[in-house]
Amino acid sequence: QQGDDLDGDWVLLPPPQRQSVWDIVGYHAAAMVLTSGLLSSTECRDARDACVAYIKSHLLSCFPNDRRAPRLSSPSARGSRFYTPYFATFAFRGLIEAGQMDWVMGQYRLAWGWALSVSPTWLEVFDPRWELVHSWGGCPTWQLSKYVLGLAPRYDVGPLHFELALHVGVQLPQCRGKLPVRGPAGSETTYSVQWLRKSDGLHFTLDVGTDTVYVKGWQCTTDFATEWTPLHGTNTCVLPLAAVL
């Protein structure tokens, strides 16, 4: 029908846009599939890449990436183009472990950078009409601590057990930070981590003070240790760049 009249002529309509399987699954479910590790095998590489591309595309279509996108102005707002700091806890974890740390850090700068431009605290959502101080907004803190410092506690194995599993991308040149640690008797301390990217690898230094800790994945010579390596005081190793993406 053209105008107000139905004249009986044929009108050529554009073909319907083809949806991918991830468009049907949706952002939240796709992020949880990626984070769960269901697509981590080599056989699922194409599906994993498609899932990653879909999640990134969705987030780029949302505010504050797209300043024209709908705003999550209140709990009653409805729509599919919403991006929240809370759910980035799950979505970014999957993206980081899929080798997307550089992209995720770009989101920290853009989305959380926008949030910090309107409030000096962690916003609950990317809209200051919600709570201005909320722990749900702080996923960059734990993700940078876990993946960029790279020393993940393994309390399921035992006290002072850690797994070395860095995801630092290719752009970050160096990092330094401290990790809070709970000891066997409930005592609290901090360990110092720093690393520097060089042409021959990531030069990693871990200072655990007077404690003896056990680290899985510590590179002793040319191979990653698969067992728990005891470390004491200040320790250094060089990690292959390809292993820390």
PDB file of C-alpha atoms in Angstrom:
ATOM      1  CA  GLN A   1       0.000   0.000   0.000  1.00  0.00           C
ATOM      2  CA  GLN A   2       1.415   3.373  -1.051  1.00  0.00           C
ATOM      3  CA  GLY A   3      -0.087   6.572   0.295  1.00  0.00           C
ATOM      4  CA  ASP A   4      -3.730   6.218   1.244  1.00  0.00           C
ATOM      5  CA  ASP A   5      -4.812   4.010  -1.644  1.00  0.00           C
ATOM      6  CA  LEU A   6      -4.425   0.338  -2.367  1.00  0.00           C
ATOM      7  CA  ASP A   7      -3.927   0.430  -6.126  1.00  0.00           C
ATOM      8  CA  GLY A   8      -3.355  -3.250  -6.771  1.00  0.00           C
ATOM      9  CA  ASP A   9       0.210  -2.861  -8.126  1.00  0.00           C
ATOM     10  CA  TRP A  10       3.065  -4.982  -6.873  1.00  0.00           C
ATOM     11  CA  VAL A  11       5.473  -3.221  -4.507  1.00  0.00           C
ATOM     12  CA  LEU A  12       8.996  -4.547  -4.126  1.00  0.00           C
ATOM     13  CA  LEU A  13       9.879  -4.792  -0.456  1.00  0.00           C
ATOM     14  CA  PRO A  14      13.441  -5.222   0.853  1.00  0.00           C
ATOM     15  CA  PRO A  15      14.272  -8.741   2.033  1.00  0.00           C
ATOM     16  CA  PRO A  16      13.924  -9.297   5.779  1.00  0.00           C
ATOM     17  CA  GLN A  17      17.178  -8.937   7.688  1.00  0.00           C
ATOM     18  CA  ARG A  18      18.638 -12.337   8.417  1.00  0.00           C
ATOM     19  CA  GLN A  19      19.086 -13.064  12.088  1.00  0.00           C
ATOM     20  CA  SER A  20      21.998 -15.037  13.466  1.00  0.00           C
ATOM     21  CA  VAL A  21      21.429 -17.737  16.030  1.00  0.00           C
ATOM     22  CA  TRP A  22      22.860 -15.382  18.653  1.00  0.00           C
ATOM     23  CA  ASP A  23      20.274 -12.721  17.790  1.00  0.00           C
ATOM     24  CA  ILE A  24      17.655 -15.310  18.705  1.00  0.00           C
ATOM     25  CA  VAL A  25      19.494 -16.433  21.845  1.00  0.00           C
ATOM     26  CA  GLY A  26      19.912 -12.834  23.046  1.00  0.00           C
ATOM     27  CA  TYR A  27      22.634 -10.913  24.842  1.00  0.00           C
ATOM     28  CA  HIS A  28      22.258 -12.242  28.385  1.00  0.00           C
ATOM     29  CA  ALA A  29      22.009 -15.905  27.417  1.00  0.00           C
ATOM     30  CA  ALA A  30      24.866 -15.571  24.900  1.00  0.00           C
ATOM     31  CA  ALA A  31      27.094 -14.006  27.566  1.00  0.00           C
ATOM     32  CA  MET A  32      26.344 -16.821  30.008  1.00  0.00           C
ATOM     33  CA  VAL A  33      27.062 -19.474  27.338  1.00  0.00           C
ATOM     34  CA  LEU A  34      30.430 -17.848  26.646  1.00  0.00           C
ATOM     35  CA  THR A  35      31.291 -17.452  30.335  1.00  0.00           C
ATOM     36  CA  SER A  36      30.340 -21.046  31.135  1.00  0.00           C
ATOM     37  CA  GLY A  37      33.110 -22.405  28.898  1.00  0.00           C
ATOM     38  CA  LEU A  38      30.723 -24.424  26.736  1.00  0.00           C
ATOM     39  CA  LEU A  39      32.402 -22.995  23.613  1.00  0.00           C
ATOM     40  CA  SER A  40      36.008 -23.345  24.777  1.00  0.00           C
ATOM     41  CA  SER A  41      36.925 -26.453  22.767  1.00  0.00           C
ATOM     42  CA  THR A  42      38.707 -26.194  19.428  1.00  0.00           C
ATOM     43  CA  GLU A  43      35.683 -27.682  17.661  1.00  0.00           C
ATOM     44  CA  CYS A  44      33.566 -24.746  18.851  1.00  0.00           C
ATOM     45  CA  ARG A  45      35.943 -21.998  17.689  1.00  0.00           C
ATOM     46  CA  ASP A  46      33.636 -20.677  14.964  1.00  0.00           C
ATOM     47  CA  ALA A  47      30.654 -20.628  17.323  1.00  0.00           C
ATOM     48  CA  ARG A  48      32.748 -18.919  20.012  1.00  0.00           C
ATOM     49  CA  ASP A  49      33.971 -16.259  17.583  1.00  0.00           C
ATOM     50  CA  ALA A  50      30.400 -15.627  16.424  1.00  0.00           C
ATOM     51  CA  CYS A  51      29.201 -15.370  20.031  1.00  0.00           C
ATOM     52  CA  VAL A  52      31.983 -12.912  20.901  1.00  0.00           C
ATOM     53  CA  ALA A  53      31.202 -10.797  17.822  1.00  0.00           C
ATOM     54  CA  TYR A  54      27.491 -10.729  18.713  1.00  0.00           C
ATOM     55  CA  ILE A  55      28.106  -9.653  22.330  1.00  0.00           C
ATOM     56  CA  LYS A  56      30.465  -6.876  21.256  1.00  0.00           C
ATOM     57  CA  SER A  57      28.065  -5.686  18.569  1.00  0.00           C
ATOM     58  CA  HIS A  58      25.187  -5.608  21.051  1.00  0.00           C
ATOM     59  CA  LEU A  59      27.131  -3.597  23.610  1.00  0.00           C
ATOM     60  CA  LEU A  60      28.322  -1.124  20.992  1.00  0.00           C
ATOM     61  CA  SER A  61      24.679  -0.471  20.083  1.00  0.00           C
ATOM     62  CA  CYS A  62      23.826   0.479  23.683  1.00  0.00           C
ATOM     63  CA  PHE A  63      24.318   3.616  25.761  1.00  0.00           C
ATOM     64  CA  PRO A  64      26.914   4.940  26.574  1.00  0.00           C
ATOM     65  CA  ASN A  65      28.664   3.499  23.499  1.00  0.00           C
ATOM     66  CA  ASP A  66      25.851   4.819  21.303  1.00  0.00           C
ATOM     67  CA  ARG A  67      24.750   8.097  22.865  1.00  0.00           C
ATOM     68  CA  ARG A  68      21.525   7.964  20.799  1.00  0.00           C
ATOM     69  CA  ALA A  69      20.492   4.618  22.286  1.00  0.00           C
ATOM     70  CA  PRO A  70      17.646   4.297  24.815  1.00  0.00           C
ATOM     71  CA  ARG A  71      18.543   5.110  28.421  1.00  0.00           C
ATOM     72  CA  LEU A  72      17.822   2.731  31.274  1.00  0.00           C
ATOM     73  CA  SER A  73      16.209   5.613  33.135  1.00  0.00           C
ATOM     74  CA  SER A  74      14.259   3.585  35.712  1.00  0.00           C
ATOM     75  CA  PRO A  75      13.471  -0.019  36.741  1.00  0.00           C
ATOM     76  CA  SER A  76      10.275   0.181  34.687  1.00  0.00           C
ATOM     77  CA  ALA A  77      12.138   0.905  31.423  1.00  0.00           C
ATOM     78  CA  ARG A  78      11.712  -1.863  28.857  1.00  0.00           C
ATOM     79  CA  GLY A  79      13.817  -2.713  25.843  1.00  0.00           C
ATOM     80  CA  SER A  80      16.631  -4.892  24.529  1.00  0.00           C
ATOM     81  CA  ARG A  81      19.368  -2.271  24.005  1.00  0.00           C
ATOM     82  CA  PHE A  82      20.490  -1.900  27.589  1.00  0.00           C
ATOM     83  CA  TYR A  83      24.019  -2.326  28.938  1.00  0.00           C
ATOM     84  CA  THR A  84      24.497  -2.475  32.697  1.00  0.00           C
ATOM     85  CA  PRO A  85      27.649  -2.473  34.840  1.00  0.00           C
ATOM     86  CA  TYR A  86      26.198  -5.347  36.852  1.00  0.00           C
ATOM     87  CA  PHE A  87      25.888  -7.793  33.964  1.00  0.00           C
ATOM     88  CA  ALA A  88      29.340  -6.821  32.684  1.00  0.00           C
ATOM     89  CA  THR A  89      30.540  -8.924  35.630  1.00  0.00           C
ATOM     90  CA  PHE A  90      29.465 -11.963  33.611  1.00  0.00           C
ATOM     91  CA  ALA A  91      29.743 -10.771  30.023  1.00  0.00           C
ATOM     92  CA  PHE A  92      33.241  -9.319  30.395  1.00  0.00           C
ATOM     93  CA  ARG A  93      34.535 -12.409  32.155  1.00  0.00           C
ATOM     94  CA  GLY A  94      33.656 -14.497  29.108  1.00  0.00           C
ATOM     95  CA  LEU A  95      35.114 -11.929  26.715  1.00  0.00           C
ATOM     96  CA  ILE A  96      38.359 -11.646  28.679  1.00  0.00           C
ATOM     97  CA  GLU A  97      38.843 -15.412  28.789  1.00  0.00           C
ATOM     98  CA  ALA A  98      38.166 -15.495  25.037  1.00  0.00           C
ATOM     99  CA  GLY A  99      41.146 -13.185  24.436  1.00  0.00           C
ATOM    100  CA  GLN A 100      39.272  -9.859  24.312  1.00  0.00           C
ATOM    101  CA  MET A 101      41.007  -7.987  27.148  1.00  0.00           C
ATOM    102  CA  ASP A 102      42.054  -5.069  24.909  1.00  0.00           C
ATOM    103  CA  TRP A 103      38.420  -4.570  23.849  1.00  0.00           C
ATOM    104  CA  VAL A 104      37.182  -4.869  27.430  1.00  0.00           C
ATOM    105  CA  MET A 105      39.709  -2.317  28.647  1.00  0.00           C
ATOM    106  CA  GLY A 106      38.441  -0.002  25.930  1.00  0.00           C
ATOM    107  CA  GLN A 107      34.994  -0.396  27.479  1.00  0.00           C
ATOM    108  CA  TYR A 108      36.356   0.447  30.925  1.00  0.00           C
ATOM    109  CA  ARG A 109      37.708   3.682  29.481  1.00  0.00           C
ATOM    110  CA  LEU A 110      34.607   4.568  27.467  1.00  0.00           C
ATOM    111  CA  ALA A 111      31.621   3.348  29.494  1.00  0.00           C
ATOM    112  CA  TRP A 112      33.026   3.706  33.010  1.00  0.00           C
ATOM    113  CA  GLY A 113      34.857   6.827  31.867  1.00  0.00           C
ATOM    114  CA  TRP A 114      31.480   8.310  30.956  1.00  0.00           C
ATOM    115  CA  ALA A 115      30.069   7.209  34.338  1.00  0.00           C
ATOM    116  CA  LEU A 116      32.932   8.866  36.214  1.00  0.00           C
ATOM    117  CA  SER A 117      32.322  12.057  34.249  1.00  0.00           C
ATOM    118  CA  VAL A 118      28.883  12.360  35.863  1.00  0.00           C
ATOM    119  CA  SER A 119      29.666  10.899  39.294  1.00  0.00           C
ATOM    120  CA  PRO A 120      32.908  10.222  41.227  1.00  0.00           C
ATOM    121  CA  THR A 121      31.452   6.939  42.517  1.00  0.00           C
ATOM    122  CA  TRP A 122      30.470   3.595  40.980  1.00  0.00           C
ATOM    123  CA  LEU A 123      27.009   4.116  39.467  1.00  0.00           C
ATOM    124  CA  GLU A 124      24.473   1.319  39.722  1.00  0.00           C
ATOM    125  CA  VAL A 125      23.649   1.676  36.015  1.00  0.00           C
ATOM    126  CA  PHE A 126      24.834   4.024  33.286  1.00  0.00           C
ATOM    127  CA  ASP A 127      22.337   6.645  34.402  1.00  0.00           C
ATOM    128  CA  PRO A 128      22.688   8.907  37.464  1.00  0.00           C
ATOM    129  CA  ARG A 129      18.951   8.689  38.178  1.00  0.00           C
ATOM    130  CA  TRP A 130      19.677   5.344  39.856  1.00  0.00           C
ATOM    131  CA  GLU A 131      21.835   4.841  42.941  1.00  0.00           C
ATOM    132  CA  LEU A 132      25.085   6.782  42.739  1.00  0.00           C
ATOM    133  CA  VAL A 133      27.081   4.369  44.923  1.00  0.00           C
ATOM    134  CA  HIS A 134      26.667   0.675  44.260  1.00  0.00           C
ATOM    135  CA  SER A 135      29.009  -2.306  44.322  1.00  0.00           C
ATOM    136  CA  TRP A 136      27.369  -3.619  41.146  1.00  0.00           C
ATOM    137  CA  GLY A 137      29.188  -0.883  39.239  1.00  0.00           C
ATOM    138  CA  GLY A 138      32.659  -2.051  40.253  1.00  0.00           C
ATOM    139  CA  CYS A 139      33.396  -5.008  37.977  1.00  0.00           C
ATOM    140  CA  PRO A 140      36.546  -3.370  36.498  1.00  0.00           C
ATOM    141  CA  THR A 141      38.154  -3.518  39.951  1.00  0.00           C
ATOM    142  CA  TRP A 142      37.947  -7.267  40.420  1.00  0.00           C
ATOM    143  CA  GLN A 143      38.516  -8.063  36.752  1.00  0.00           C
ATOM    144  CA  LEU A 144      41.711  -6.013  36.565  1.00  0.00           C
ATOM    145  CA  SER A 145      42.880  -7.549  39.847  1.00  0.00           C
ATOM    146  CA  LYS A 146      42.177 -11.105  38.716  1.00  0.00           C
ATOM    147  CA  TYR A 147      43.129 -11.054  35.057  1.00  0.00           C
ATOM    148  CA  VAL A 148      45.728  -8.281  34.705  1.00  0.00           C
ATOM    149  CA  LEU A 149      47.594  -8.976  37.935  1.00  0.00           C
ATOM    150  CA  GLY A 150      46.880 -12.604  37.159  1.00  0.00           C
ATOM    151  CA  LEU A 151      47.143 -14.253  40.575  1.00  0.00           C
ATOM    152  CA  ALA A 152      43.812 -15.954  41.280  1.00  0.00           C
ATOM    153  CA  PRO A 153      43.195 -17.442  44.758  1.00  0.00           C
ATOM    154  CA  ARG A 154      42.367 -21.157  44.833  1.00  0.00           C
ATOM    155  CA  TYR A 155      40.866 -21.535  48.270  1.00  0.00           C
ATOM    156  CA  ASP A 156      39.104 -24.658  47.014  1.00  0.00           C
ATOM    157  CA  VAL A 157      42.531 -26.350  46.998  1.00  0.00           C
ATOM    158  CA  GLY A 158      43.911 -24.904  50.208  1.00  0.00           C
ATOM    159  CA  PRO A 159      45.195 -21.775  51.975  1.00  0.00           C
ATOM    160  CA  LEU A 160      47.828 -19.751  50.110  1.00  0.00           C
ATOM    161  CA  HIS A 161      47.200 -21.600  46.849  1.00  0.00           C
ATOM    162  CA  PHE A 162      46.981 -19.504  43.688  1.00  0.00           C
ATOM    163  CA  GLU A 163      46.710 -20.043  39.970  1.00  0.00           C
ATOM    164  CA  LEU A 164      48.704 -17.859  37.608  1.00  0.00           C
ATOM    165  CA  ALA A 165      46.374 -17.047  34.717  1.00  0.00           C
ATOM    166  CA  LEU A 166      46.952 -13.673  33.097  1.00  0.00           C
ATOM    167  CA  HIS A 167      44.836 -12.134  30.340  1.00  0.00           C
ATOM    168  CA  VAL A 168      46.516  -8.841  29.450  1.00  0.00           C
ATOM    169  CA  GLY A 169      45.902  -8.447  25.707  1.00  0.00           C
ATOM    170  CA  VAL A 170      48.592  -6.955  23.483  1.00  0.00           C
ATOM    171  CA  GLN A 171      48.412  -3.237  24.255  1.00  0.00           C
ATOM    172  CA  LEU A 172      49.092  -2.840  27.976  1.00  0.00           C
ATOM    173  CA  PRO A 173      52.870  -2.338  28.409  1.00  0.00           C
ATOM    174  CA  GLN A 174      53.180  -2.895  32.156  1.00  0.00           C
ATOM    175  CA  CYS A 175      51.274  -3.256  35.400  1.00  0.00           C
ATOM    176  CA  ARG A 176      51.839  -3.023  39.133  1.00  0.00           C
ATOM    177  CA  GLY A 177      49.459  -3.720  41.972  1.00  0.00           C
ATOM    178  CA  LYS A 178      48.768  -5.369  45.318  1.00  0.00           C
ATOM    179  CA  LEU A 179      46.426  -8.244  46.074  1.00  0.00           C
ATOM    180  CA  PRO A 180      44.691  -8.690  49.433  1.00  0.00           C
ATOM    181  CA  VAL A 181      45.223 -12.217  50.748  1.00  0.00           C
ATOM    182  CA  ARG A 182      43.604 -14.223  53.515  1.00  0.00           C
ATOM    183  CA  GLY A 183      46.015 -16.488  55.376  1.00  0.00           C
ATOM    184  CA  PRO A 184      45.408 -19.930  56.939  1.00  0.00           C
ATOM    185  CA  ALA A 185      44.352 -18.502  60.308  1.00  0.00           C
ATOM    186  CA  GLY A 186      42.221 -15.775  58.801  1.00  0.00           C
ATOM    187  CA  SER A 187      44.985 -13.173  58.919  1.00  0.00           C
ATOM    188  CA  GLU A 188      45.098 -10.628  56.111  1.00  0.00           C
ATOM    189  CA  THR A 189      48.065  -9.326  54.160  1.00  0.00           C
ATOM    190  CA  THR A 190      48.932  -8.160  50.642  1.00  0.00           C
ATOM    191  CA  TYR A 191      51.182  -9.560  47.932  1.00  0.00           C
ATOM    192  CA  SER A 192      52.864  -7.358  45.342  1.00  0.00           C
ATOM    193  CA  VAL A 193      52.662  -8.142  41.636  1.00  0.00           C
ATOM    194  CA  GLN A 194      54.332  -6.315  38.780  1.00  0.00           C
ATOM    195  CA  TRP A 195      55.134  -7.159  35.206  1.00  0.00           C
ATOM    196  CA  LEU A 196      56.754  -5.581  32.190  1.00  0.00           C
ATOM    197  CA  ARG A 197      56.134  -6.526  28.570  1.00  0.00           C
ATOM    198  CA  LYS A 198      59.336  -7.084  26.560  1.00  0.00           C
ATOM    199  CA  SER A 199      60.087  -8.655  23.206  1.00  0.00           C
ATOM    200  CA  ASP A 200      61.018 -11.996  24.793  1.00  0.00           C
ATOM    201  CA  GLY A 201      57.944 -12.260  27.017  1.00  0.00           C
ATOM    202  CA  LEU A 202      56.128 -10.883  30.038  1.00  0.00           C
ATOM    203  CA  HIS A 203      58.636 -10.376  32.868  1.00  0.00           C
ATOM    204  CA  PHE A 204      56.579 -11.192  35.959  1.00  0.00           C
ATOM    205  CA  THR A 205      57.583 -10.504  39.585  1.00  0.00           C
ATOM    206  CA  LEU A 206      55.705 -11.750  42.632  1.00  0.00           C
ATOM    207  CA  ASP A 207      56.615 -10.716  46.195  1.00  0.00           C
ATOM    208  CA  VAL A 208      54.876 -12.750  48.905  1.00  0.00           C
ATOM    209  CA  GLY A 209      56.985 -11.551  51.817  1.00  0.00           C
ATOM    210  CA  THR A 210      57.639 -14.148  54.517  1.00  0.00           C
ATOM    211  CA  ASP A 211      54.829 -16.474  53.419  1.00  0.00           C
ATOM    212  CA  THR A 212      55.285 -19.680  51.471  1.00  0.00           C
ATOM    213  CA  VAL A 213      52.678 -19.884  48.758  1.00  0.00           C
ATOM    214  CA  TYR A 214      51.842 -22.506  46.145  1.00  0.00           C
ATOM    215  CA  VAL A 215      51.284 -21.338  42.588  1.00  0.00           C
ATOM    216  CA  LYS A 216      49.913 -23.365  39.713  1.00  0.00           C
ATOM    217  CA  GLY A 217      51.137 -22.264  36.293  1.00  0.00           C
ATOM    218  CA  TRP A 218      54.440 -20.776  37.447  1.00  0.00           C
ATOM    219  CA  GLN A 219      56.943 -21.031  34.602  1.00  0.00           C
ATOM    220  CA  CYS A 220      60.162 -22.472  35.955  1.00  0.00           C
ATOM    221  CA  THR A 221      62.180 -23.030  32.778  1.00  0.00           C
ATOM    222  CA  THR A 222      60.683 -23.265  29.305  1.00  0.00           C
ATOM    223  CA  ASP A 223      57.446 -24.995  30.259  1.00  0.00           C
ATOM    224  CA  PHE A 224      54.561 -24.043  32.450  1.00  0.00           C
ATOM    225  CA  ALA A 225      54.478 -25.983  35.691  1.00  0.00           C
ATOM    226  CA  THR A 226      51.285 -27.990  35.956  1.00  0.00           C
ATOM    227  CA  GLU A 227      51.739 -28.792  39.634  1.00  0.00           C
ATOM    228  CA  TRP A 228      51.814 -26.428  42.586  1.00  0.00           C
ATOM    229  CA  THR A 229      55.164 -24.630  42.806  1.00  0.00           C
ATOM    230  CA  PRO A 230      56.195 -23.405  46.302  1.00  0.00           C
ATOM    231  CA  LEU A 231      57.384 -19.783  46.304  1.00  0.00           C
ATOM    232  CA  HIS A 232      58.831 -17.623  49.065  1.00  0.00           C
ATOM    233  CA  GLY A 233      59.974 -13.996  49.131  1.00  0.00           C
ATOM    234  CA  THR A 234      60.491 -12.307  45.754  1.00  0.00           C
ATOM    235  CA  ASN A 235      60.183 -14.459  42.641  1.00  0.00           C
ATOM    236  CA  THR A 236      60.510 -13.722  38.920  1.00  0.00           C
ATOM    237  CA  CYS A 237      59.741 -15.564  35.714  1.00  0.00           C
ATOM    238  CA  VAL A 238      59.223 -14.797  32.026  1.00  0.00           C
ATOM    239  CA  LEU A 239      55.868 -15.763  30.524  1.00  0.00           C
ATOM    240  CA  PRO A 240      55.367 -16.291  26.769  1.00  0.00           C
ATOM    241  CA  LEU A 241      53.357 -13.445  25.287  1.00  0.00           C
ATOM    242  CA  ALA A 242      51.108 -15.880  23.450  1.00  0.00           C
ATOM    243  CA  ALA A 243      50.081 -17.427  26.775  1.00  0.00           C
ATOM    244  CA  VAL A 244      48.797 -14.233  28.383  1.00  0.00           C
ATOM    245  CA  LEU A 245      46.359 -12.879  25.796  1.00  0.00           C
TER     246      LEU A 245
END
